[in-house]
Short mmCIF file of C-alpha atoms and ligand atoms in Angstrom, two decimals:
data_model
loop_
_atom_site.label_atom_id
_atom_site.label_comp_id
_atom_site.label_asym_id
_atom_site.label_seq_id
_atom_site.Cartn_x
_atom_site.Cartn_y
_atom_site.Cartn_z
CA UNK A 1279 0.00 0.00 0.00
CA UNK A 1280 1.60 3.01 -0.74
CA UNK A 1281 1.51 6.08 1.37
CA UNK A 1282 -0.14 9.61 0.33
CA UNK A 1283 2.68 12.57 0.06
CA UNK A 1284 2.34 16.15 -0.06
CA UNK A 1285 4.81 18.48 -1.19
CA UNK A 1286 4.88 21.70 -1.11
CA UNK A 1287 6.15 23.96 -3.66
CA UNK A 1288 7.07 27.41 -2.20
CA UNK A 1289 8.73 28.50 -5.39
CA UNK A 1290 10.32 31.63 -5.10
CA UNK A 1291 8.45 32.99 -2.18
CA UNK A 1292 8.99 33.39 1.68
CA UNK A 1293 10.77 35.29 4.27
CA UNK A 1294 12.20 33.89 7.36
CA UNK A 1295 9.46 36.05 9.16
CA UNK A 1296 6.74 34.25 7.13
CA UNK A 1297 8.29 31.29 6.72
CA UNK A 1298 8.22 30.89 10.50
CA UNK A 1299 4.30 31.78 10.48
CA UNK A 1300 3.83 29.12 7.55
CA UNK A 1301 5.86 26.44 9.12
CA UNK A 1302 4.37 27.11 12.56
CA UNK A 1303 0.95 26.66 11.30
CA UNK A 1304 1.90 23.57 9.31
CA UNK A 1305 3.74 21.94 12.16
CA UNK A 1306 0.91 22.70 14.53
CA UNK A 1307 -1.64 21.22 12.65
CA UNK A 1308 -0.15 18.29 11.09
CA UNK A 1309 -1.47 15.35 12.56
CA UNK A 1310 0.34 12.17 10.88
CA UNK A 1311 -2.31 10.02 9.28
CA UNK A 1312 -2.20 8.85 6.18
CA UNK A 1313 -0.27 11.17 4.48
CA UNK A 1314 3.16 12.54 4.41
CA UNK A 1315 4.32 16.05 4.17
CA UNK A 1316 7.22 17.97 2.77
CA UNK A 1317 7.85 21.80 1.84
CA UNK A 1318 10.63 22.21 -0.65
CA UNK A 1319 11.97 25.93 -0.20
CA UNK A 1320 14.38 28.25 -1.58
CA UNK A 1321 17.87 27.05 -1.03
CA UNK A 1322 18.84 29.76 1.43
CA UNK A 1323 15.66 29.15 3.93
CA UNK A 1324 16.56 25.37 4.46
CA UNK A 1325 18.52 26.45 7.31
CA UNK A 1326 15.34 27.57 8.43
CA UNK A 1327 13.72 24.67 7.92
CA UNK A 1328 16.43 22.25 9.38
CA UNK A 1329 16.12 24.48 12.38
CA UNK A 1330 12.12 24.59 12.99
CA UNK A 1331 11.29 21.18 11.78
CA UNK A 1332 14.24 19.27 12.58
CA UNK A 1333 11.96 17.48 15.52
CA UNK A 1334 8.37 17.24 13.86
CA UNK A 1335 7.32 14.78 11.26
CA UNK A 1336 7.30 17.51 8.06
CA UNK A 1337 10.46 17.34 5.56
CA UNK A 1338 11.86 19.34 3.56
CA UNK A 1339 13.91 19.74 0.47
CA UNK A 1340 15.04 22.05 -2.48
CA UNK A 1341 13.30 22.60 -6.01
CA UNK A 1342 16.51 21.85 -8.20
CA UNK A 1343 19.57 20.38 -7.57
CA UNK A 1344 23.06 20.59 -9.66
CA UNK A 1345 23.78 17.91 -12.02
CA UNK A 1346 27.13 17.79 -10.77
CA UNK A 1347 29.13 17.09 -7.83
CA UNK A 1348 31.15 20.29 -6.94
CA UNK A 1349 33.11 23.36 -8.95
CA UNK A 1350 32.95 26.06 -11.20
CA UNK A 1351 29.27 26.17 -11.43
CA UNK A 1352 28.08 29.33 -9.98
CA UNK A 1353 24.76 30.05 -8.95
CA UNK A 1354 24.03 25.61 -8.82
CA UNK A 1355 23.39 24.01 -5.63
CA UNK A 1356 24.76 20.44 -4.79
CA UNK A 1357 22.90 17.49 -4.20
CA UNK A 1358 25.30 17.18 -0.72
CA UNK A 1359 25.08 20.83 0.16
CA UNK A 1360 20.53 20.24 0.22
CA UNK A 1361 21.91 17.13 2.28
CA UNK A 1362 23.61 19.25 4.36
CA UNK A 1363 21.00 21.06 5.77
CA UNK A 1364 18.83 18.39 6.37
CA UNK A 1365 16.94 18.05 3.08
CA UNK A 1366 15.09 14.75 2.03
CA UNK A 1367 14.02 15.63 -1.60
CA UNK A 1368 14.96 17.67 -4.60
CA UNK A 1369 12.67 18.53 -7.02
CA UNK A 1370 13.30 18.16 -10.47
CA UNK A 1371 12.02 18.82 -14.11
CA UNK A 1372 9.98 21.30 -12.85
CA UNK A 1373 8.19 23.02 -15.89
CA UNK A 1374 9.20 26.37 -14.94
CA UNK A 1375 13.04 25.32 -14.89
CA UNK A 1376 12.33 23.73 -18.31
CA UNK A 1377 10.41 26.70 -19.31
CA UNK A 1378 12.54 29.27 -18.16
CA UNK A 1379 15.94 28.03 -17.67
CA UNK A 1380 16.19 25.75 -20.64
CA UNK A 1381 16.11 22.12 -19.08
CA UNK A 1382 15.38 19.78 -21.57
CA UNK A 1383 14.69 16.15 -21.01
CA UNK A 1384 18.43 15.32 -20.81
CA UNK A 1385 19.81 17.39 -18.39
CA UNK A 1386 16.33 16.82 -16.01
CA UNK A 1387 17.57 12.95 -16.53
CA UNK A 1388 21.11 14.16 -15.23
CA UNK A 1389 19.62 16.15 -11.99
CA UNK A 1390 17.58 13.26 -10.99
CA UNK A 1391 20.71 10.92 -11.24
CA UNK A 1392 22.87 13.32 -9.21
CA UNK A 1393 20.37 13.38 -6.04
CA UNK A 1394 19.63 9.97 -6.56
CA UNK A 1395 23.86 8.93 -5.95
CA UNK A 1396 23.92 11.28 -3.31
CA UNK A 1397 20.82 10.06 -0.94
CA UNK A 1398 18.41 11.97 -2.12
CA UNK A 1399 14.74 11.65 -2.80
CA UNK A 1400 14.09 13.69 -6.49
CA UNK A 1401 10.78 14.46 -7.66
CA UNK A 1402 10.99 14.05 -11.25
CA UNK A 1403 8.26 16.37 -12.79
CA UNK A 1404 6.47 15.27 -16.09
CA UNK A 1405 3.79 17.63 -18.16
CA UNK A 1406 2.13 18.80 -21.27
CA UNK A 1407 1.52 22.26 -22.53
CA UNK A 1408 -1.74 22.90 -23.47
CA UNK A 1409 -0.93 22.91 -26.77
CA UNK A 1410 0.74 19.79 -26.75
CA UNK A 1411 -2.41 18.36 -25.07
CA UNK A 1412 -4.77 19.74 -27.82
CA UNK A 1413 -2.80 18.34 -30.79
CA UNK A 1414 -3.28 14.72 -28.62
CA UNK A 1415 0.37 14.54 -27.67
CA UNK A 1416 -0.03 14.32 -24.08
CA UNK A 1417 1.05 10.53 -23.93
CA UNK A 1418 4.22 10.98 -25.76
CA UNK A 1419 5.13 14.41 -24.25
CA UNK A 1420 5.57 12.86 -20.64
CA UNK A 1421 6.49 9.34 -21.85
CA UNK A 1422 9.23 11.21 -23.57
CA UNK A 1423 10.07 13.37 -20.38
CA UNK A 1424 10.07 9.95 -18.02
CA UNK A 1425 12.14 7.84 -20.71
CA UNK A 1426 14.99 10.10 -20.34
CA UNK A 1427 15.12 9.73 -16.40
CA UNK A 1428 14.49 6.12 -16.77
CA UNK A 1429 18.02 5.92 -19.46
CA UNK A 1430 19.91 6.67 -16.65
CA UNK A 1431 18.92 5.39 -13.22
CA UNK A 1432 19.33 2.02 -13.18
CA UNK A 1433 17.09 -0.55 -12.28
CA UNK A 1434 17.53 -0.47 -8.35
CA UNK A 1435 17.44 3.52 -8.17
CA UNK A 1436 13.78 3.73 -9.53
CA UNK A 1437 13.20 2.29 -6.03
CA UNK A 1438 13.67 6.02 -4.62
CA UNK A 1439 12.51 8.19 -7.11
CA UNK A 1440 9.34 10.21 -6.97
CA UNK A 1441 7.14 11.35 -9.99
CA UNK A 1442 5.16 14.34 -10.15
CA UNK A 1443 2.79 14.86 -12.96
CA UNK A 1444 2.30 18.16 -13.36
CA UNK A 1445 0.41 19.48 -16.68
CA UNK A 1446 1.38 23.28 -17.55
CA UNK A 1447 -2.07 23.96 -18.64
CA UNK A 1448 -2.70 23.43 -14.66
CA UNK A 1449 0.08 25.35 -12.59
CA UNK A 1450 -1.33 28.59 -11.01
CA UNK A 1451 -3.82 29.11 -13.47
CA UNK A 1452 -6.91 27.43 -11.28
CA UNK A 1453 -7.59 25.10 -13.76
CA UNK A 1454 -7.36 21.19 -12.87
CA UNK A 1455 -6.82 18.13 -14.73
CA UNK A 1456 -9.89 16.11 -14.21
CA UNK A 1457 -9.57 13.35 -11.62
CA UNK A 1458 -10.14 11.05 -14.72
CA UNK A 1459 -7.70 12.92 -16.84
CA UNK A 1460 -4.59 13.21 -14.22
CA UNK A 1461 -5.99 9.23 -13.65
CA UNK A 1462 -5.25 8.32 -17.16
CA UNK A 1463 -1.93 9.90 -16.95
CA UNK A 1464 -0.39 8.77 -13.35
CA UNK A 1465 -1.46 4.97 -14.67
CA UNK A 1466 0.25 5.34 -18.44
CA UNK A 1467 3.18 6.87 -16.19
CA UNK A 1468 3.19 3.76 -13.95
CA UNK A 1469 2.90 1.20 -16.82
CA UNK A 1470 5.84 2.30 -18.33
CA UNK A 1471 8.13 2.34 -15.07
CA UNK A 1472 6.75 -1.31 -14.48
CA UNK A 1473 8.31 -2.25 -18.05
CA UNK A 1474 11.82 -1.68 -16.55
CA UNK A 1475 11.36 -2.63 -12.89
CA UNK A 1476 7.33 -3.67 -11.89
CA UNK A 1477 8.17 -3.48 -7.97
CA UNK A 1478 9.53 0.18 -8.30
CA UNK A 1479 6.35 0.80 -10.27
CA UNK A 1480 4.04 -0.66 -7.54
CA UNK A 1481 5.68 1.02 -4.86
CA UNK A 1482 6.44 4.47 -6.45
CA UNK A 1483 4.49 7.39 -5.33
CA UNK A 1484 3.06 9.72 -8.43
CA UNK A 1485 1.87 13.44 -7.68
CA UNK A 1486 -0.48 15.34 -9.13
CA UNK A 1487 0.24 18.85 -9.52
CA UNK A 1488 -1.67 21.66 -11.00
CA UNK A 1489 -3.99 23.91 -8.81
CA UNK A 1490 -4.58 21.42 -6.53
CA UNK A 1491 -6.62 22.94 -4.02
CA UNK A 1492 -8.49 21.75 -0.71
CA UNK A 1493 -11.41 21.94 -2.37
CA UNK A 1494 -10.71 19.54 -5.32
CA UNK A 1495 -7.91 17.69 -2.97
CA UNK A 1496 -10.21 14.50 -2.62
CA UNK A 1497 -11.15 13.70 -5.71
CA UNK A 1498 -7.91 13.65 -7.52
CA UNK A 1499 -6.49 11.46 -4.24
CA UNK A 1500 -8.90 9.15 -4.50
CA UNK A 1501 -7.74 7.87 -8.29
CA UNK A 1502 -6.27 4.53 -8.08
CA UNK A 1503 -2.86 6.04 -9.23
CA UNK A 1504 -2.47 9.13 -7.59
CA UNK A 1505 -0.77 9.02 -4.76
CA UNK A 1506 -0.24 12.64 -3.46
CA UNK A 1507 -0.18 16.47 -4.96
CA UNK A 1508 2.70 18.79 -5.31
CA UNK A 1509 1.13 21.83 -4.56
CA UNK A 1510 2.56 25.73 -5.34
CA UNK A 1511 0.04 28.38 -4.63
CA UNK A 1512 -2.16 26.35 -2.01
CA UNK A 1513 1.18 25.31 0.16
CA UNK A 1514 1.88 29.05 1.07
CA UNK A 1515 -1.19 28.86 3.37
CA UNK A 1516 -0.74 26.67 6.64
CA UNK A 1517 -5.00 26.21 6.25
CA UNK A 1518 -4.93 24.98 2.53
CA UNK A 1519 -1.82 22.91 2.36
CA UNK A 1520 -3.31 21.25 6.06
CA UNK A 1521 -6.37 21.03 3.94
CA UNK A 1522 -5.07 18.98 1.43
CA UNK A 1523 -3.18 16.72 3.63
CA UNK A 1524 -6.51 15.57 5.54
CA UNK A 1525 -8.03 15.22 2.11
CA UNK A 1526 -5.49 12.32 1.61
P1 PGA B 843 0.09 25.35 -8.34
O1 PGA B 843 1.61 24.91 -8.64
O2 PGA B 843 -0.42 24.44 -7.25
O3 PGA B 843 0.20 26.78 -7.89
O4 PGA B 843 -0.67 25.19 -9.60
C1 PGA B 843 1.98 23.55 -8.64
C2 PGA B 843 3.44 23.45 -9.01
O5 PGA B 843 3.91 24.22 -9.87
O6 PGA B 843 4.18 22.61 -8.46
#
């Protein structure tokens, strides 16, 4: 049976004064159920985090991670430096990062393999545009995405590996994949992760992410295949991410 997981997604927002609010709130109302929880922050608040949630059940973890080691790479942050502080997961893939800062497939596959040898958790992010959706290449746009990852971890790694299937169409724009749509995705997602190793695929937990809210929390985590949300706007509220978590 696998467990529920919620992640949240700061993305570039916070202070340590409101960070401290947010966490509070999280920490205080976070009774651990069914479901797991997680804030991934901005690399210079997981101090912060290591520091108020070092003694509750919430984790934490970065939203990228360097494909490499150590060195000349300004600006990157190390797989062992989000260690460091404490940090159980590194997202990956996200869509902004491949929107914005030019990761393609390749390099996502790369990121995921560097926190994977170092001990820790990635969250390998999948997704269509919309406009990849509406010429019916949803399927191959994420198969695509996950292929690459699955070229370079080998069999044993995709053991400890999370997926997040996040459709661009979704993020921050308060439209949802359907529960049947994000259903039909998470399980072609799964099928072809069971075609190189069918334990990882049983056992791995797939996110939804896209405006997942509360209020439409339940029925997406009640499809067979989803087992969690990564969630961006919602998380910044102690009440809505806390909302989301009982909904699992
Ligand atoms: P959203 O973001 O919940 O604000 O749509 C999700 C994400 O980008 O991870």
């Amino acid at each position: 049976m696998r467990r529920k997981l919620v992640i949240g997604n700061w993305k570039m927002n916070g202070s340590r004064a409101a960070n401290s609010v947010l966490l509070s709130g999280i920490v205080a109302g976070f009774k651990s159920g069914k479901a797991d929880a997680a804030v991934c922050v901005p690399a210079p608040y997981l101090a912060q985090c290591e520091a108020e949630l070092a003694e509750t059940p919430v984790a934490w973890g970065g939203q990228d991670v360097s494909a490499y080691a150590a060195g000349a790479y300004t600006g990157e942050v190390a797989a062992s430096m989000l260690l460091d502080f404490g940090s159980k997961f590194a997202i990956v893939g996200h869509s902004e990062r491949r929107a914005y800062h030019g990761e393609n497939n390749e390099l996502v596959a790369q990121k995921a393999l560097a926190a994977v040898n170092a001990g820790l958790v990635p969250v390998v992010c999948v997704g269509e545009t919309l406009q990849q959706r509406e010429a019916g290449k949803t399927a191959v746009t994420v198969c695509l995405q996950l292929q690459a990852v699955l070229d370079v971890l080998d069999t044993a790694a995709l053991e400890k590996i999370v997926l997040a299937y996040e459709p661009v169409w979704a993020i921050g724009t308060g439209k949802t994949a359907t529960p049947a749509m994000a259903q039909e995705v998470h399980a072609l997602l799964r099928k072809q992760v069971a075609e190189r190793n069918a334990a990882a695929a049983a056992g791995m937990q797939i996110l939804y992410g896209g405006s997942m809210k509360p209020e439409n929390a339940k029925d997406l985590l009640a499809q067979p295949d989803i087992d969690g949300g990564l969630i961006g706007g919602a998380a910044l509220k102690a009440e809505d991410f806390l909302g989301i978590i009982e909904a699992a």
